[in-house]
mmCIF file of C-alpha atoms and ligand atoms in Angstrom:
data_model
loop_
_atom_site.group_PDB
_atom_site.id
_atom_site.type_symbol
_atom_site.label_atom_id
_atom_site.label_comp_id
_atom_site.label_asym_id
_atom_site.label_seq_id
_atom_site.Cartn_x
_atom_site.Cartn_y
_atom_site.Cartn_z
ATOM 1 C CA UNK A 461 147.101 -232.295 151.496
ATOM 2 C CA UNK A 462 150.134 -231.131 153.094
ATOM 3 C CA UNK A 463 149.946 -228.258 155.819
ATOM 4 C CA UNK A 464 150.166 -224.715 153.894
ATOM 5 C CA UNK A 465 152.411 -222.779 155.830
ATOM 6 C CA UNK A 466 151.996 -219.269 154.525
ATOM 7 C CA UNK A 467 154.666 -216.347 155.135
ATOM 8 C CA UNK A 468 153.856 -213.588 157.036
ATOM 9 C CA UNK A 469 154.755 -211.169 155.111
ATOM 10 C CA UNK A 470 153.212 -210.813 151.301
ATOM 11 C CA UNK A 471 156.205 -210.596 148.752
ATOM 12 C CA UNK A 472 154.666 -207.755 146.660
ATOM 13 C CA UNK A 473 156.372 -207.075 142.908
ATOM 14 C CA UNK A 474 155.074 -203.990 141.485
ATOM 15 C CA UNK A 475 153.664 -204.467 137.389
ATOM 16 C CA UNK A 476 154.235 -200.368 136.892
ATOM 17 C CA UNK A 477 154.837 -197.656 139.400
ATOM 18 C CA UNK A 478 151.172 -196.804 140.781
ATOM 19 C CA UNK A 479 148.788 -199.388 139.566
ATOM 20 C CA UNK A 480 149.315 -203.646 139.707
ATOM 21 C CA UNK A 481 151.924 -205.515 142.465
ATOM 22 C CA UNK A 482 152.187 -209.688 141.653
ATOM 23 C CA UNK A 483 151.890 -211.245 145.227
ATOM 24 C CA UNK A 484 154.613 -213.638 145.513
ATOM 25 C CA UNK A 485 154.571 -216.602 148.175
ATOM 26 C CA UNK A 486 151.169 -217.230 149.289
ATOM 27 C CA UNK A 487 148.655 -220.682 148.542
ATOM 28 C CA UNK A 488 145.189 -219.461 148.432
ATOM 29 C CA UNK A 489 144.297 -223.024 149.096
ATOM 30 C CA UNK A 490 144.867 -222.390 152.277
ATOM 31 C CA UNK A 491 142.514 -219.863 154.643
ATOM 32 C CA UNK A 492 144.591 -216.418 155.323
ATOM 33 C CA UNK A 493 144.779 -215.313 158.769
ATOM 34 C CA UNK A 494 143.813 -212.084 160.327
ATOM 35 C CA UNK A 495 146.960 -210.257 159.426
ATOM 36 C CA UNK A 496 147.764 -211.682 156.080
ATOM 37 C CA UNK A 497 144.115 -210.661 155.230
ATOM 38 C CA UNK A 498 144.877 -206.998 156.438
ATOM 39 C CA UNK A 499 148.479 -206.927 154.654
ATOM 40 C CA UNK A 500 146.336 -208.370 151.556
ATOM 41 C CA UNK A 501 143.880 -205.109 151.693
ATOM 42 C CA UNK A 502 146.704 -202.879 152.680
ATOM 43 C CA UNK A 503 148.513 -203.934 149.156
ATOM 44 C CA UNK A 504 144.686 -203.323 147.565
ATOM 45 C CA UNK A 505 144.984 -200.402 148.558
ATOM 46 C CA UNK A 506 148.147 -198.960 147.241
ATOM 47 C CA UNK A 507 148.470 -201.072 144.196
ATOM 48 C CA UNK A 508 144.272 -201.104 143.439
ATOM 49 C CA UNK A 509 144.972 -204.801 141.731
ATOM 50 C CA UNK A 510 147.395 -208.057 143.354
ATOM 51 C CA UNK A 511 147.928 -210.321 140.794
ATOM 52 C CA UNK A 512 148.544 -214.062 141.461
ATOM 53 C CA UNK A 513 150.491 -217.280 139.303
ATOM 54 C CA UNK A 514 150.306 -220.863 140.102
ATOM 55 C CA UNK A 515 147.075 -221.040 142.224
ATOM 56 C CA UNK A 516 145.322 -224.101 141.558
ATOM 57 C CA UNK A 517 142.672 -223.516 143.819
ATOM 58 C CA UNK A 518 138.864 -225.092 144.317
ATOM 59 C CA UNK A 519 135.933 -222.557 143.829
ATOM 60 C CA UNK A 520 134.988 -223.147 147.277
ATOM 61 C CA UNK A 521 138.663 -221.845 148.135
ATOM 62 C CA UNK A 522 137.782 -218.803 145.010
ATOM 63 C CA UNK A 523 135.020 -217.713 147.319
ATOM 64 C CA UNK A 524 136.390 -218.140 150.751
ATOM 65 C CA UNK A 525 139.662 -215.787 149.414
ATOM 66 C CA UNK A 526 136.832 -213.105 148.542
ATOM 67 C CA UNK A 527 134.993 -213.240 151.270
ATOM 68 C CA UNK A 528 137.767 -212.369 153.455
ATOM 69 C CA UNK A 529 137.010 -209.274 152.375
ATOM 70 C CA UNK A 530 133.347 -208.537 152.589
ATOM 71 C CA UNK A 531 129.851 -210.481 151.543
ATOM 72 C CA UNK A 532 129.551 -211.415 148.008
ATOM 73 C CA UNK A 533 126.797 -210.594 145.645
ATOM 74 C CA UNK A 534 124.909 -213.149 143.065
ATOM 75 C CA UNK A 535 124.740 -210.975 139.432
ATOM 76 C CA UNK A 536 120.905 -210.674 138.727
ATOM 77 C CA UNK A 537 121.671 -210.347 134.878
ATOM 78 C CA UNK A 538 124.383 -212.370 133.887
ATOM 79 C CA UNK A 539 125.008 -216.859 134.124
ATOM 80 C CA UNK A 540 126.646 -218.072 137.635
ATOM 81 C CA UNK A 541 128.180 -221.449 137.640
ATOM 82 C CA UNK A 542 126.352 -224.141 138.143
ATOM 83 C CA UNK A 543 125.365 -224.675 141.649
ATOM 84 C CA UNK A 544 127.194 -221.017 143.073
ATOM 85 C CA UNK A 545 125.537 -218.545 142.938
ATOM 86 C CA UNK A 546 128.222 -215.975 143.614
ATOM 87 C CA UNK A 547 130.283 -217.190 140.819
ATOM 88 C CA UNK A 548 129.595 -215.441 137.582
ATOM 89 C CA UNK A 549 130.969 -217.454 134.792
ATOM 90 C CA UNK A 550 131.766 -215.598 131.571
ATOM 91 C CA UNK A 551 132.308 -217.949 128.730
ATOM 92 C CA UNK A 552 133.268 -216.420 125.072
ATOM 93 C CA UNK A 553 134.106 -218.098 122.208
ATOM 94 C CA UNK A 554 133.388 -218.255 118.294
ATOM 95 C CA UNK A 555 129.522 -218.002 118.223
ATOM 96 C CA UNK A 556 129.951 -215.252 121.628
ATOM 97 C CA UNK A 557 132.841 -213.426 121.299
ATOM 98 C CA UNK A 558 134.310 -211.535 124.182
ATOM 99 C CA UNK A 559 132.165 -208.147 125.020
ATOM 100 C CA UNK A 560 133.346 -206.631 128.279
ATOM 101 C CA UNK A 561 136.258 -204.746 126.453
ATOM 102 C CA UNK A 562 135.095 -201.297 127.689
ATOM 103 C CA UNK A 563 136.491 -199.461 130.395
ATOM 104 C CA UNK A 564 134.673 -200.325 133.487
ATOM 105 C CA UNK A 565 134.037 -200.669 137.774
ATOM 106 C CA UNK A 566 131.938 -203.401 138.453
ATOM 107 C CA UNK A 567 128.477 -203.207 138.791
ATOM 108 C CA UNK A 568 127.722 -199.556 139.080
ATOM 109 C CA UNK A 569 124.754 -199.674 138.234
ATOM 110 C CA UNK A 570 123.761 -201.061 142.102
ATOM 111 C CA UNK A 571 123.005 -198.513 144.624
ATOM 112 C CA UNK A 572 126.111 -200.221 146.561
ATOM 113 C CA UNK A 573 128.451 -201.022 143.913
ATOM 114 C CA UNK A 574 131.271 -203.685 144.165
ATOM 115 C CA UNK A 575 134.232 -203.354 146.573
ATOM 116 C CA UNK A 576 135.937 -205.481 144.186
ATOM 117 C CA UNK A 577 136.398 -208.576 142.232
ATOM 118 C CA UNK A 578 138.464 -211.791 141.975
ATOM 119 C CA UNK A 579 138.809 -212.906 138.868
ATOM 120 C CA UNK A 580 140.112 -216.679 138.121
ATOM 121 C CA UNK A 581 141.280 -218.072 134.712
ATOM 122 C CA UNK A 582 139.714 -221.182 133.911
ATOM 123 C CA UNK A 583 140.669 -221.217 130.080
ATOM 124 C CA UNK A 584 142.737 -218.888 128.760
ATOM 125 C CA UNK A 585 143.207 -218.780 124.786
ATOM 126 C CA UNK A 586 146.610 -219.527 123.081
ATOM 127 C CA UNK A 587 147.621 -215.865 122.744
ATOM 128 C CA UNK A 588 145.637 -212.588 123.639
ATOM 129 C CA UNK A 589 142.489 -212.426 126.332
ATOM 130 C CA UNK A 590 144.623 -210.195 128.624
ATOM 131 C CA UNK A 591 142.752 -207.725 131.245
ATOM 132 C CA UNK A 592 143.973 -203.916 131.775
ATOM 133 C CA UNK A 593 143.282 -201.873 134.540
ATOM 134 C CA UNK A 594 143.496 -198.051 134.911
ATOM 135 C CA UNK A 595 144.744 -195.880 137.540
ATOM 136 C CA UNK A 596 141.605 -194.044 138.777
ATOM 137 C CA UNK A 597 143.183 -191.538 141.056
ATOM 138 C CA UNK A 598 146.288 -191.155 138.474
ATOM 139 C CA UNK A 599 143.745 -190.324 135.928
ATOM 140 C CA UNK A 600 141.795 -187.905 137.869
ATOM 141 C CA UNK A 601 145.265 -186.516 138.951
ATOM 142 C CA UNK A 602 145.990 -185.733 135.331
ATOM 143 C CA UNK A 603 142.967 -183.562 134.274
ATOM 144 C CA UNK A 604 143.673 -180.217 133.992
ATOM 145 C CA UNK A 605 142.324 -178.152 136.820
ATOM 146 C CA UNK A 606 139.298 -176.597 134.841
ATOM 147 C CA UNK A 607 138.175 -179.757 134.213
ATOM 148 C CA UNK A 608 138.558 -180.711 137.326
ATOM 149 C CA UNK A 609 136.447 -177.650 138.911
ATOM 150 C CA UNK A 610 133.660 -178.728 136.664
ATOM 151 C CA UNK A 611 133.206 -182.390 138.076
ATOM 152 C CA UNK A 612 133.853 -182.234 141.625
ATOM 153 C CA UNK A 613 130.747 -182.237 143.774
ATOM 154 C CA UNK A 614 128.495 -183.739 140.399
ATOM 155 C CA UNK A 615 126.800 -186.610 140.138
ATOM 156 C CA UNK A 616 125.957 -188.770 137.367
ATOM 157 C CA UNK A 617 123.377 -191.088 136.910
ATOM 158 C CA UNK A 618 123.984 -194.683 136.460
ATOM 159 C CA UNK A 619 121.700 -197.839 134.426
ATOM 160 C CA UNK A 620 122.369 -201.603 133.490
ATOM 161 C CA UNK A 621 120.581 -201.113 130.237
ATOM 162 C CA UNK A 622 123.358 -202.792 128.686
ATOM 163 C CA UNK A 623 121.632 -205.837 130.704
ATOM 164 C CA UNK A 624 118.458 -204.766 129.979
ATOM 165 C CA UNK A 625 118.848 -204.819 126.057
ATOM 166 C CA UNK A 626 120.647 -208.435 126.075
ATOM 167 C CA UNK A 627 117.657 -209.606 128.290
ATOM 168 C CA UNK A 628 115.334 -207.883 125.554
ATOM 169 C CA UNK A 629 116.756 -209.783 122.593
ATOM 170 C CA UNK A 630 116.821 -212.582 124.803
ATOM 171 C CA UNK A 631 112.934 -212.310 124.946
ATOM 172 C CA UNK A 632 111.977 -211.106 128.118
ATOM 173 C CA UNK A 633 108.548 -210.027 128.589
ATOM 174 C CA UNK A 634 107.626 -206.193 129.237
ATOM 175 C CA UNK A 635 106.380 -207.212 132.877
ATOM 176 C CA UNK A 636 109.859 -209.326 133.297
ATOM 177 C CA UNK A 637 111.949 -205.730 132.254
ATOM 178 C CA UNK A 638 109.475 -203.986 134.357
ATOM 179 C CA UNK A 639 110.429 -206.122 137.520
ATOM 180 C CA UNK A 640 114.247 -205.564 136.397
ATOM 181 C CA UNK A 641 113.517 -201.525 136.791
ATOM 182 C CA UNK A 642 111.843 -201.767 140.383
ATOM 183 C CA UNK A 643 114.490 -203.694 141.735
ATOM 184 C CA UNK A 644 117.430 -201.957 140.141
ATOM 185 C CA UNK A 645 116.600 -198.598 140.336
ATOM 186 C CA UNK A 646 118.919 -195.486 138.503
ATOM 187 C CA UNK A 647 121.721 -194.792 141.275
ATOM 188 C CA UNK A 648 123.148 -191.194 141.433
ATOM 189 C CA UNK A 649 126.885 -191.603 142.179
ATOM 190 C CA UNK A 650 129.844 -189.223 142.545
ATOM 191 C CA UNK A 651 131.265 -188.512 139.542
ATOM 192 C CA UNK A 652 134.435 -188.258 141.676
ATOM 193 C CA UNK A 653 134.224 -191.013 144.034
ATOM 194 C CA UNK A 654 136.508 -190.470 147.382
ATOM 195 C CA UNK A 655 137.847 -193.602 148.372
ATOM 196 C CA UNK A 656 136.250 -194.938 152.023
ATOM 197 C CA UNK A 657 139.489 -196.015 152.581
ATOM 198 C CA UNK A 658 142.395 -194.206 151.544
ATOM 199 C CA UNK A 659 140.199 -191.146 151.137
ATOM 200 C CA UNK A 660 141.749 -190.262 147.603
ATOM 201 C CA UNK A 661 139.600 -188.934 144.737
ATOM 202 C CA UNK A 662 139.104 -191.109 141.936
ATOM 203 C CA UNK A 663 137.509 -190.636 138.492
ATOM 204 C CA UNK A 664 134.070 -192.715 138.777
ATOM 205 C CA UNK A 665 132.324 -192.766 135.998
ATOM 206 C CA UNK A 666 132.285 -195.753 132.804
ATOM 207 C CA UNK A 667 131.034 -195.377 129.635
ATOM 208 C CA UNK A 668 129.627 -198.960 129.887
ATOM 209 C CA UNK A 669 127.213 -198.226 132.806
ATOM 210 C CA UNK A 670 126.939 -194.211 133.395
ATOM 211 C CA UNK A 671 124.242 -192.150 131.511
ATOM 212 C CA UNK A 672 124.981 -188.262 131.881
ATOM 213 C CA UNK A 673 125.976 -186.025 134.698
ATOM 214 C CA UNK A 674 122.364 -184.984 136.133
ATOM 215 C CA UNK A 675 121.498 -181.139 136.642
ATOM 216 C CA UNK A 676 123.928 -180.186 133.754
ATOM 217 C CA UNK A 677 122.885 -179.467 129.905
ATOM 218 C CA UNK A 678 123.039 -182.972 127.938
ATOM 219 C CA UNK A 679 126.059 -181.516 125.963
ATOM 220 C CA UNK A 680 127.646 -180.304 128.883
ATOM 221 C CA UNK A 681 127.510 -183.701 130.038
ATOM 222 C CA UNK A 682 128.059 -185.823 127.215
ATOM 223 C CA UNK A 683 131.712 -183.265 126.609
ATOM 224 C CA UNK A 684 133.006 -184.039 130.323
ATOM 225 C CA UNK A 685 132.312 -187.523 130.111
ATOM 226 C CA UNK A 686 133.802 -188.144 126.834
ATOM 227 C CA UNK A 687 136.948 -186.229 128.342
ATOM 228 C CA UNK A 688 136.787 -188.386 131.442
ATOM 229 C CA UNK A 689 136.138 -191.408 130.001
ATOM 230 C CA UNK A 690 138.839 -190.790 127.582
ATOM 231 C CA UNK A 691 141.376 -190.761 131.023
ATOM 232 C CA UNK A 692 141.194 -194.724 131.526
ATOM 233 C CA UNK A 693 142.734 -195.545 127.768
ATOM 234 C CA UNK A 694 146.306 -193.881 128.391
ATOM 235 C CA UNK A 695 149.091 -196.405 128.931
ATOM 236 C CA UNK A 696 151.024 -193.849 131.738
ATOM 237 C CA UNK A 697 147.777 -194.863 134.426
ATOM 238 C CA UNK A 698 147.358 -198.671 133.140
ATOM 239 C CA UNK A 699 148.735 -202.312 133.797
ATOM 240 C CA UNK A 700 147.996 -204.994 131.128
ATOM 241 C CA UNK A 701 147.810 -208.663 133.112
ATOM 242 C CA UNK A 702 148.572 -211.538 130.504
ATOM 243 C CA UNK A 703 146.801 -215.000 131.801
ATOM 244 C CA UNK A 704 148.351 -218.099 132.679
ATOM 245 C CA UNK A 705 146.604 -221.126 133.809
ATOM 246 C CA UNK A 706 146.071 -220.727 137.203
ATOM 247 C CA UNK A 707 146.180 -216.836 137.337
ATOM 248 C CA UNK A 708 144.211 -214.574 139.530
ATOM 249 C CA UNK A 709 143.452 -210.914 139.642
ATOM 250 C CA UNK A 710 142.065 -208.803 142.596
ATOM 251 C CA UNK A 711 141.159 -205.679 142.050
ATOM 252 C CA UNK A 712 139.495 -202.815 143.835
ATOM 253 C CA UNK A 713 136.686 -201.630 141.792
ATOM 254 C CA UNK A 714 136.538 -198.248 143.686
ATOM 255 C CA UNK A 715 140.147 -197.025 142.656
ATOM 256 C CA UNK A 716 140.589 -198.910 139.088
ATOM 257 C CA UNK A 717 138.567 -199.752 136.279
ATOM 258 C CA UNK A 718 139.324 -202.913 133.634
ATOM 259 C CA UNK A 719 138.800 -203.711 130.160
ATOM 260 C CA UNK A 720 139.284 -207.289 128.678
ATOM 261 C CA UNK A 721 140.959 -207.177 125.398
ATOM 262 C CA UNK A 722 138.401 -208.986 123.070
ATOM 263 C CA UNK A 723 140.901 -209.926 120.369
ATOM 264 C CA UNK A 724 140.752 -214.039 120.270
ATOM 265 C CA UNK A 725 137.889 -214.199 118.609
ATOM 266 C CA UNK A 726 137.434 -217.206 117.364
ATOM 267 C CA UNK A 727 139.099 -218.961 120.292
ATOM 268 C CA UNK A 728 137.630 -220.272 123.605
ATOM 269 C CA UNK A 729 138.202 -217.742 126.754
ATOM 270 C CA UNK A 730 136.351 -218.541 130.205
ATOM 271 C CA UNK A 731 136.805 -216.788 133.521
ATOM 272 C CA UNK A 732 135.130 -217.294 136.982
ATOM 273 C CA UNK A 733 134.164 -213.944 138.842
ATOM 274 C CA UNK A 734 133.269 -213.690 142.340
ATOM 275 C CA UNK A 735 132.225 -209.931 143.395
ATOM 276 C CA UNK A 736 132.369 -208.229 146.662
ATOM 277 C CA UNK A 737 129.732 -206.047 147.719
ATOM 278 C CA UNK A 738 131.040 -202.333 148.832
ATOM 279 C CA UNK A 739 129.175 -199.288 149.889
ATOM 280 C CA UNK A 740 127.513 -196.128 148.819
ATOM 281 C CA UNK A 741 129.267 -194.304 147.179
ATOM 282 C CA UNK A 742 130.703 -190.751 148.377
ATOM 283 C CA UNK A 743 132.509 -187.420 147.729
ATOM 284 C CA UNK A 744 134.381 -185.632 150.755
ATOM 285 C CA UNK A 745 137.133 -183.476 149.614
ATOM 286 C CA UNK A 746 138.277 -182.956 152.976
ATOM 287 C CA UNK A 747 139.104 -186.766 153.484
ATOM 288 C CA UNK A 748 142.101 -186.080 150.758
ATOM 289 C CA UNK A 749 145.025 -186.718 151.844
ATOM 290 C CA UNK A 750 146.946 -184.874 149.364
ATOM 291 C CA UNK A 751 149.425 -186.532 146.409
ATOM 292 C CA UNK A 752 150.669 -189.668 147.819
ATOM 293 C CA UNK A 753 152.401 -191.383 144.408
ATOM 294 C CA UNK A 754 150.917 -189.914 141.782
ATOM 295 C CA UNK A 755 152.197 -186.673 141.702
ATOM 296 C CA UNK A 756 153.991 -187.064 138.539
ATOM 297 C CA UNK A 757 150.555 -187.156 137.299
ATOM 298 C CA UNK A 758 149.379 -183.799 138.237
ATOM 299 C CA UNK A 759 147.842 -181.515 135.471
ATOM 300 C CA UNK A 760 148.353 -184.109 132.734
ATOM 301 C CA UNK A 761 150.873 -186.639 130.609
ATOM 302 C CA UNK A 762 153.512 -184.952 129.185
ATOM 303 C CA UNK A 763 152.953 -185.774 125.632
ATOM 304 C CA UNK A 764 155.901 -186.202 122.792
ATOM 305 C CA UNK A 765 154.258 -183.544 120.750
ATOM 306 C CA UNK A 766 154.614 -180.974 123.510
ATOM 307 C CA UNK A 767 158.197 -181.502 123.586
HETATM 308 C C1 LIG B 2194 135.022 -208.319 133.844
HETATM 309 O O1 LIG B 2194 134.777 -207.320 133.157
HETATM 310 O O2 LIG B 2194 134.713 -208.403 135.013
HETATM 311 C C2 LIG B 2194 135.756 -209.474 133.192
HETATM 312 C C3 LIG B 2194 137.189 -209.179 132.981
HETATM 313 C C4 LIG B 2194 137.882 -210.233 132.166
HETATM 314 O O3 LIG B 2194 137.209 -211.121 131.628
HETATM 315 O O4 LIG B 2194 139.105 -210.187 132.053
#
């Protein structure tokens, strides 16, 4: 193979104005060096997802990219590829049509959730299979102050029963489900995660993997996280990513959260996922640093029938 001689400098194209930049110019066949690795995680950080084109790369070269970026973790509940571990392969097609088209962060449901994910196309369908991802800070930005007063500071509790249930119908036995509950126990996280690195608050809860806010009346709870939940599905704090063969999407699971449009059904759709492990989650108000783009979020969307 010819020598990869990668620029120095990423060539970033934002996909909307706070959330999604393509990255232009780089072969992730070949390994990054120090300082493209901390330009990379700079552009994580202000665009919380890099999308790539054109890179036809090995999955030995899929898991060295991620792990340029922390350790990687093997999914206890869901099929790896064959002979890696770390690569979860999610495969959908007529008889098992696409599912993970719910709003999301990876893996919450771990004491230390996901850092984030890098997600490969291995067979896109003809039309439709494409991935959005939501503005976390933007959409905690845009809640009306009460709201916000009610949910900084809580926690919520988080469970992989979603798991759980498929493993049920699957046949698991009761000491099997059991084992599942020691070793994944219910985490408490923020309900307003701040960010470890940027220090910016972030909405961090998903209806696929949080339960209720604990300490707070069940209807309490179930009301603020229908309204936060509710944040992630307007178009102002998303980017939709259409795949290509050969596509790639980063994203930081602590500032964004993704939903795979399930509407290909009958056709054949198969990604390769390779997750990076992150920390415990945190709230620390005073880490804010304030609005940095999103101001045009504050207090909420303007909508047309306000006008
Ligand atoms: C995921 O939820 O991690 C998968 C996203 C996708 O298939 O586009």
């Amino acid at each position: 193979m010819a020598v990869i001689d990668n620029p120095t400098t990423l060539q970033l194209t934002p996909q909307s104005p706070t959330i999604g930049a393509l990255v232009d110019g780089i072969d992730l066949r070949a390994p990054l060096t120090d300082e493209q690795v901390a330009e990379m995680r700079q552009a994580l950080l202000d665009w919380k997802v890099l999308f790539f084109r054109d890179q036809d790369i090995t999955t030995d070269q899929h898991l060295a990219f991620a792990q340029n970026f922390g350790d990687l973790e093997v999914h206890p509940f869901s099929p790896h590829k064959q002979g890696y571990p770390e690569v979860l392969a999610i495969t959908h097609n007529a008889e098992f049509p696409g599912q993970e088209n719910g709003w999301h962060s990876d893996v919450t449901w771990r004491l230390e959730p996901s850092l984030g994910s890098v997600l490969r196309i291995i067979d896109a369908p003809p039309v439709g299979g494409d991935t959005l991802f939501a503005d976390m800070y933007a959409a905690y930005d845009g809640l009306p102050e009460r709201i916000k007063e009610r949910v900084d500071g809580k926690v919520a509790r988080h469970d992989f029963e979603l798991f759980r249930k498929r493993h049920e119908r699957a046949g698991a036995t009761e000491e099997e489900l059991a084992e599942f509950d020691k070793q994944y126990p219910n985490p408490h996280h923020p309900v307003i995660r701040t960010h470890p690195e940027t220090g910016r608050k972030g909405i961090y809860v998903n209806a696929g993997f949080t339960k209720e806010i604990v300490g707070m009346d069940p209807d309490e709870s179930a009301e603020l996280l229908e309204i936060l939940y509710r944040q992630a599905s307007f178009p102002e704090y998303q980017v939709r990513f259409s795949w290509e063969p050969n596509s790639i999407a980063f994203w930081d699971n602590r500032s964004c959260q993704h939903y795979a449009v399930s509407d290909y059904w009958p056709n054949h759709r198969r990604v390769e996922r390779v997750t990076i492990i992150g920390d415990t989650p945190y709230y620390d108000p005073s880490q804010d640093p304030g609005l940095a783009t999103d101001e045009r979020f504050q207090g909420g969307i303007r909508r047309w029938s306000q006008s």
